[in-house]
Amino acid sequence: MNTKIYLALCLVSQVLGATIINGDAAGLVNRDDDIKVLCGAPPDMASTEFLATDYNYPIDQMLSAGTYKLHVDAGPAKCKQASCGENGGAGVYICNDNTKPVEALYSDIAWFAQRVYEKCKVRRDGTDFLSKGQSFCPDGWNVILADVGDHCDAAPVPTAN
């Protein structure tokens, strides 16, 4: 898909508060084609390996947030925890590489987290594992799945009513 079309969809989704999951709201566009995913990145974060299912909770929390958005201060490389388990471990970060703040839909952050999950998990002895990975939104922010340490610093993810 053309990046300009995708960016237009991102803008429309932000203005309308819509969520574009697995392509778009109408099923007409598949944005997977333009998404860059790096497994094992970024190099400066811990490479702790988790059961891939450990990422289900933080991703599911963000998917349940409806039209709520997460603010990330101006970058570049301004990162914050978006979602993680109460006791830390497997979590999701969002990083802003723009020189202006961004407001990203939790559901869009989750969608990019799912791209990392799908492309970076490895199967051993019938079990899926995931260490870390990063996916890039064409409009200047990115999502990282990685170890958040011993506790979660992310604000509670709001839930849609």
PDB file of C-alpha atoms in Angstrom:
ATOM      1  CA  MET A   1       0.000   0.000   0.000  1.00  0.00           C
ATOM      2  CA  ASN A   2       1.155   3.512  -0.754  1.00  0.00           C
ATOM      3  CA  THR A   3       2.537   5.255   2.352  1.00  0.00           C
ATOM      4  CA  LYS A   4       0.598   8.442   1.539  1.00  0.00           C
ATOM      5  CA  ILE A   5      -2.670   6.490   1.582  1.00  0.00           C
ATOM      6  CA  TYR A   6      -1.709   4.896   4.894  1.00  0.00           C
ATOM      7  CA  LEU A   7      -0.802   8.256   6.419  1.00  0.00           C
ATOM      8  CA  ALA A   8      -4.160   9.628   5.286  1.00  0.00           C
ATOM      9  CA  LEU A   9      -5.873   6.666   6.992  1.00  0.00           C
ATOM     10  CA  CYS A  10      -3.864   7.348  10.182  1.00  0.00           C
ATOM     11  CA  LEU A  11      -4.950  10.984  10.158  1.00  0.00           C
ATOM     12  CA  VAL A  12      -8.582  10.098   9.503  1.00  0.00           C
ATOM     13  CA  SER A  13      -8.517   7.497  12.279  1.00  0.00           C
ATOM     14  CA  GLN A  14      -7.056  10.045  14.709  1.00  0.00           C
ATOM     15  CA  VAL A  15      -9.585  12.754  13.795  1.00  0.00           C
ATOM     16  CA  LEU A  16     -12.593  10.438  13.909  1.00  0.00           C
ATOM     17  CA  GLY A  17     -11.328   8.389  16.818  1.00  0.00           C
ATOM     18  CA  ALA A  18     -11.631   5.302  14.632  1.00  0.00           C
ATOM     19  CA  THR A  19      -9.442   2.266  14.933  1.00  0.00           C
ATOM     20  CA  ILE A  20      -7.724   0.686  11.971  1.00  0.00           C
ATOM     21  CA  ILE A  21      -7.018  -2.909  12.880  1.00  0.00           C
ATOM     22  CA  ASN A  22      -5.702  -5.568  10.505  1.00  0.00           C
ATOM     23  CA  GLY A  23      -5.943  -3.278   7.506  1.00  0.00           C
ATOM     24  CA  ASP A  24      -8.754  -0.786   7.893  1.00  0.00           C
ATOM     25  CA  ALA A  25     -12.282  -0.328   9.142  1.00  0.00           C
ATOM     26  CA  ALA A  26     -13.848  -1.429   5.849  1.00  0.00           C
ATOM     27  CA  GLY A  27     -11.465  -4.275   5.013  1.00  0.00           C
ATOM     28  CA  LEU A  28     -10.258  -2.534   1.844  1.00  0.00           C
ATOM     29  CA  VAL A  29      -6.621  -1.895   2.730  1.00  0.00           C
ATOM     30  CA  ASN A  30      -3.900  -4.109   4.172  1.00  0.00           C
ATOM     31  CA  ARG A  31      -1.284  -1.918   5.808  1.00  0.00           C
ATOM     32  CA  ASP A  32       0.975  -4.860   6.769  1.00  0.00           C
ATOM     33  CA  ASP A  33       2.856  -4.344   3.495  1.00  0.00           C
ATOM     34  CA  ASP A  34       4.382  -1.048   4.629  1.00  0.00           C
ATOM     35  CA  ILE A  35       5.209  -1.933   8.235  1.00  0.00           C
ATOM     36  CA  LYS A  36       8.857  -2.394   9.169  1.00  0.00           C
ATOM     37  CA  VAL A  37       9.426  -4.874  12.001  1.00  0.00           C
ATOM     38  CA  LEU A  38      12.827  -5.575  13.532  1.00  0.00           C
ATOM     39  CA  CYS A  39      13.166  -8.677  15.699  1.00  0.00           C
ATOM     40  CA  GLY A  40      15.793  -8.462  18.436  1.00  0.00           C
ATOM     41  CA  ALA A  41      15.656  -4.660  18.409  1.00  0.00           C
ATOM     42  CA  PRO A  42      16.394  -2.263  19.912  1.00  0.00           C
ATOM     43  CA  PRO A  43      19.885  -3.311  21.001  1.00  0.00           C
ATOM     44  CA  ASP A  44      19.878  -1.181  24.167  1.00  0.00           C
ATOM     45  CA  MET A  45      16.952  -3.064  25.775  1.00  0.00           C
ATOM     46  CA  ALA A  46      17.178  -6.344  27.691  1.00  0.00           C
ATOM     47  CA  SER A  47      16.823  -9.507  25.624  1.00  0.00           C
ATOM     48  CA  THR A  48      14.835 -11.431  28.224  1.00  0.00           C
ATOM     49  CA  GLU A  49      12.901 -14.233  26.572  1.00  0.00           C
ATOM     50  CA  PHE A  50       9.268 -14.696  27.622  1.00  0.00           C
ATOM     51  CA  LEU A  51       6.548 -17.084  26.656  1.00  0.00           C
ATOM     52  CA  ALA A  52       4.927 -15.287  23.724  1.00  0.00           C
ATOM     53  CA  THR A  53       1.590 -15.500  25.547  1.00  0.00           C
ATOM     54  CA  ASP A  54       3.024 -13.236  28.305  1.00  0.00           C
ATOM     55  CA  TYR A  55       2.463 -10.365  25.864  1.00  0.00           C
ATOM     56  CA  ASN A  56      -1.261 -11.169  25.524  1.00  0.00           C
ATOM     57  CA  TYR A  57      -2.272  -9.256  28.672  1.00  0.00           C
ATOM     58  CA  PRO A  58      -0.653  -5.903  27.803  1.00  0.00           C
ATOM     59  CA  ILE A  59      -1.811  -6.106  24.170  1.00  0.00           C
ATOM     60  CA  ASP A  60      -5.360  -7.109  25.143  1.00  0.00           C
ATOM     61  CA  GLN A  61      -5.511  -4.237  27.647  1.00  0.00           C
ATOM     62  CA  MET A  62      -4.741  -1.742  24.898  1.00  0.00           C
ATOM     63  CA  LEU A  63      -7.224  -3.336  22.487  1.00  0.00           C
ATOM     64  CA  SER A  64      -9.954  -2.850  25.104  1.00  0.00           C
ATOM     65  CA  ALA A  65      -9.266   0.905  25.401  1.00  0.00           C
ATOM     66  CA  GLY A  66     -11.643   1.906  22.598  1.00  0.00           C
ATOM     67  CA  THR A  67     -10.937   5.459  21.425  1.00  0.00           C
ATOM     68  CA  TYR A  68      -8.642   6.408  24.316  1.00  0.00           C
ATOM     69  CA  LYS A  69      -5.258   7.818  23.351  1.00  0.00           C
ATOM     70  CA  LEU A  70      -1.819   7.851  24.921  1.00  0.00           C
ATOM     71  CA  HIS A  71       0.220  11.071  24.886  1.00  0.00           C
ATOM     72  CA  VAL A  72       3.939  10.824  24.153  1.00  0.00           C
ATOM     73  CA  ASP A  73       6.111  13.930  24.482  1.00  0.00           C
ATOM     74  CA  ALA A  74       8.183  15.251  21.594  1.00  0.00           C
ATOM     75  CA  GLY A  75      11.192  13.212  20.542  1.00  0.00           C
ATOM     76  CA  PRO A  76      13.229  12.054  18.947  1.00  0.00           C
ATOM     77  CA  ALA A  77      13.493   8.725  20.769  1.00  0.00           C
ATOM     78  CA  LYS A  78      11.079   9.724  23.555  1.00  0.00           C
ATOM     79  CA  CYS A  79       9.763   6.431  24.925  1.00  0.00           C
ATOM     80  CA  LYS A  80       7.298   5.434  27.613  1.00  0.00           C
ATOM     81  CA  GLN A  81       5.685   2.239  28.781  1.00  0.00           C
ATOM     82  CA  ALA A  82       2.270   1.853  27.216  1.00  0.00           C
ATOM     83  CA  SER A  83       1.122  -1.363  28.903  1.00  0.00           C
ATOM     84  CA  CYS A  84       2.544  -4.198  30.974  1.00  0.00           C
ATOM     85  CA  GLY A  85       1.646  -6.648  33.676  1.00  0.00           C
ATOM     86  CA  GLU A  86       1.295  -5.461  37.270  1.00  0.00           C
ATOM     87  CA  ASN A  87       4.516  -7.236  38.224  1.00  0.00           C
ATOM     88  CA  GLY A  88       6.518  -6.071  35.203  1.00  0.00           C
ATOM     89  CA  GLY A  89       8.045  -8.509  32.759  1.00  0.00           C
ATOM     90  CA  ALA A  90       6.681  -8.563  29.218  1.00  0.00           C
ATOM     91  CA  GLY A  91       5.487  -5.118  28.210  1.00  0.00           C
ATOM     92  CA  VAL A  92       4.837  -2.638  25.433  1.00  0.00           C
ATOM     93  CA  TYR A  93       6.615   0.675  24.895  1.00  0.00           C
ATOM     94  CA  ILE A  94       5.730   3.466  22.497  1.00  0.00           C
ATOM     95  CA  CYS A  95       8.476   5.781  21.243  1.00  0.00           C
ATOM     96  CA  ASN A  96       8.026   9.109  19.500  1.00  0.00           C
ATOM     97  CA  ASP A  97      10.653  10.046  16.911  1.00  0.00           C
ATOM     98  CA  ASN A  98       8.826  13.248  15.917  1.00  0.00           C
ATOM     99  CA  THR A  99       9.878  16.667  17.173  1.00  0.00           C
ATOM    100  CA  LYS A 100       6.249  17.270  18.214  1.00  0.00           C
ATOM    101  CA  PRO A 101       4.180  15.291  20.727  1.00  0.00           C
ATOM    102  CA  VAL A 102       1.897  12.522  19.469  1.00  0.00           C
ATOM    103  CA  GLU A 103      -1.446  11.194  20.650  1.00  0.00           C
ATOM    104  CA  ALA A 104      -1.710   7.546  19.594  1.00  0.00           C
ATOM    105  CA  LEU A 105      -4.799   5.402  19.963  1.00  0.00           C
ATOM    106  CA  TYR A 106      -4.136   2.541  22.353  1.00  0.00           C
ATOM    107  CA  SER A 107      -5.696   0.227  19.774  1.00  0.00           C
ATOM    108  CA  ASP A 108      -3.211   1.416  17.126  1.00  0.00           C
ATOM    109  CA  ILE A 109      -0.326   0.833  19.541  1.00  0.00           C
ATOM    110  CA  ALA A 110      -1.707  -2.665  20.125  1.00  0.00           C
ATOM    111  CA  TRP A 111      -1.978  -3.262  16.370  1.00  0.00           C
ATOM    112  CA  PHE A 112       1.733  -2.468  15.915  1.00  0.00           C
ATOM    113  CA  ALA A 113       2.536  -4.639  18.969  1.00  0.00           C
ATOM    114  CA  GLN A 114       0.675  -7.504  17.273  1.00  0.00           C
ATOM    115  CA  ARG A 115       2.913  -7.118  14.192  1.00  0.00           C
ATOM    116  CA  VAL A 116       5.986  -7.639  16.407  1.00  0.00           C
ATOM    117  CA  TYR A 117       4.310 -10.568  18.163  1.00  0.00           C
ATOM    118  CA  GLU A 118       3.454 -12.257  14.856  1.00  0.00           C
ATOM    119  CA  LYS A 119       6.828 -11.711  13.180  1.00  0.00           C
ATOM    120  CA  CYS A 120       9.238 -12.161  16.092  1.00  0.00           C
ATOM    121  CA  LYS A 121       7.932 -15.135  18.047  1.00  0.00           C
ATOM    122  CA  VAL A 122       9.951 -18.317  17.678  1.00  0.00           C
ATOM    123  CA  ARG A 123       8.662 -21.845  18.193  1.00  0.00           C
ATOM    124  CA  ARG A 124      10.666 -24.374  20.189  1.00  0.00           C
ATOM    125  CA  ASP A 125       9.394 -27.740  21.353  1.00  0.00           C
ATOM    126  CA  GLY A 126       5.806 -26.751  20.574  1.00  0.00           C
ATOM    127  CA  THR A 127       5.933 -23.480  22.534  1.00  0.00           C
ATOM    128  CA  ASP A 128       6.181 -19.911  21.210  1.00  0.00           C
ATOM    129  CA  PHE A 129       8.743 -17.544  22.753  1.00  0.00           C
ATOM    130  CA  LEU A 130       9.484 -13.879  22.159  1.00  0.00           C
ATOM    131  CA  SER A 131      12.436 -11.822  23.317  1.00  0.00           C
ATOM    132  CA  LYS A 132      11.961  -8.320  21.925  1.00  0.00           C
ATOM    133  CA  GLY A 133      11.096  -6.517  18.739  1.00  0.00           C
ATOM    134  CA  GLN A 134      10.151  -3.155  17.292  1.00  0.00           C
ATOM    135  CA  SER A 135       7.629  -2.030  14.656  1.00  0.00           C
ATOM    136  CA  PHE A 136       7.501   1.370  13.004  1.00  0.00           C
ATOM    137  CA  CYS A 137       4.460   3.475  12.178  1.00  0.00           C
ATOM    138  CA  PRO A 138       5.136   5.525   9.012  1.00  0.00           C
ATOM    139  CA  ASP A 139       4.037   8.697  10.794  1.00  0.00           C
ATOM    140  CA  GLY A 140       7.071   8.782  13.088  1.00  0.00           C
ATOM    141  CA  TRP A 141       6.412   6.674  16.160  1.00  0.00           C
ATOM    142  CA  ASN A 142       7.232   3.058  16.948  1.00  0.00           C
ATOM    143  CA  VAL A 143       6.247   0.258  19.282  1.00  0.00           C
ATOM    144  CA  ILE A 144       8.576  -2.063  21.169  1.00  0.00           C
ATOM    145  CA  LEU A 145       7.819  -5.360  22.897  1.00  0.00           C
ATOM    146  CA  ALA A 146      10.437  -5.920  25.594  1.00  0.00           C
ATOM    147  CA  ASP A 147      11.124  -6.623  29.248  1.00  0.00           C
ATOM    148  CA  VAL A 148       9.972  -3.662  31.386  1.00  0.00           C
ATOM    149  CA  GLY A 149      11.844  -4.880  34.452  1.00  0.00           C
ATOM    150  CA  ASP A 150      10.463  -5.773  37.872  1.00  0.00           C
ATOM    151  CA  HIS A 151       7.458  -3.454  37.877  1.00  0.00           C
ATOM    152  CA  CYS A 152       5.148  -1.690  35.471  1.00  0.00           C
ATOM    153  CA  ASP A 153       5.462   2.099  35.239  1.00  0.00           C
ATOM    154  CA  ALA A 154       2.720   2.475  32.619  1.00  0.00           C
ATOM    155  CA  ALA A 155      -0.405   4.359  33.628  1.00  0.00           C
ATOM    156  CA  PRO A 156      -3.443   2.076  33.833  1.00  0.00           C
ATOM    157  CA  VAL A 157      -4.912   1.552  30.371  1.00  0.00           C
ATOM    158  CA  PRO A 158      -8.412   3.065  30.283  1.00  0.00           C
ATOM    159  CA  THR A 159     -11.208   0.742  29.254  1.00  0.00           C
ATOM    160  CA  ALA A 160     -13.974   1.657  26.849  1.00  0.00           C
ATOM    161  CA  ASN A 161     -17.467   1.752  28.298  1.00  0.00           C
TER     162      ASN A 161
END
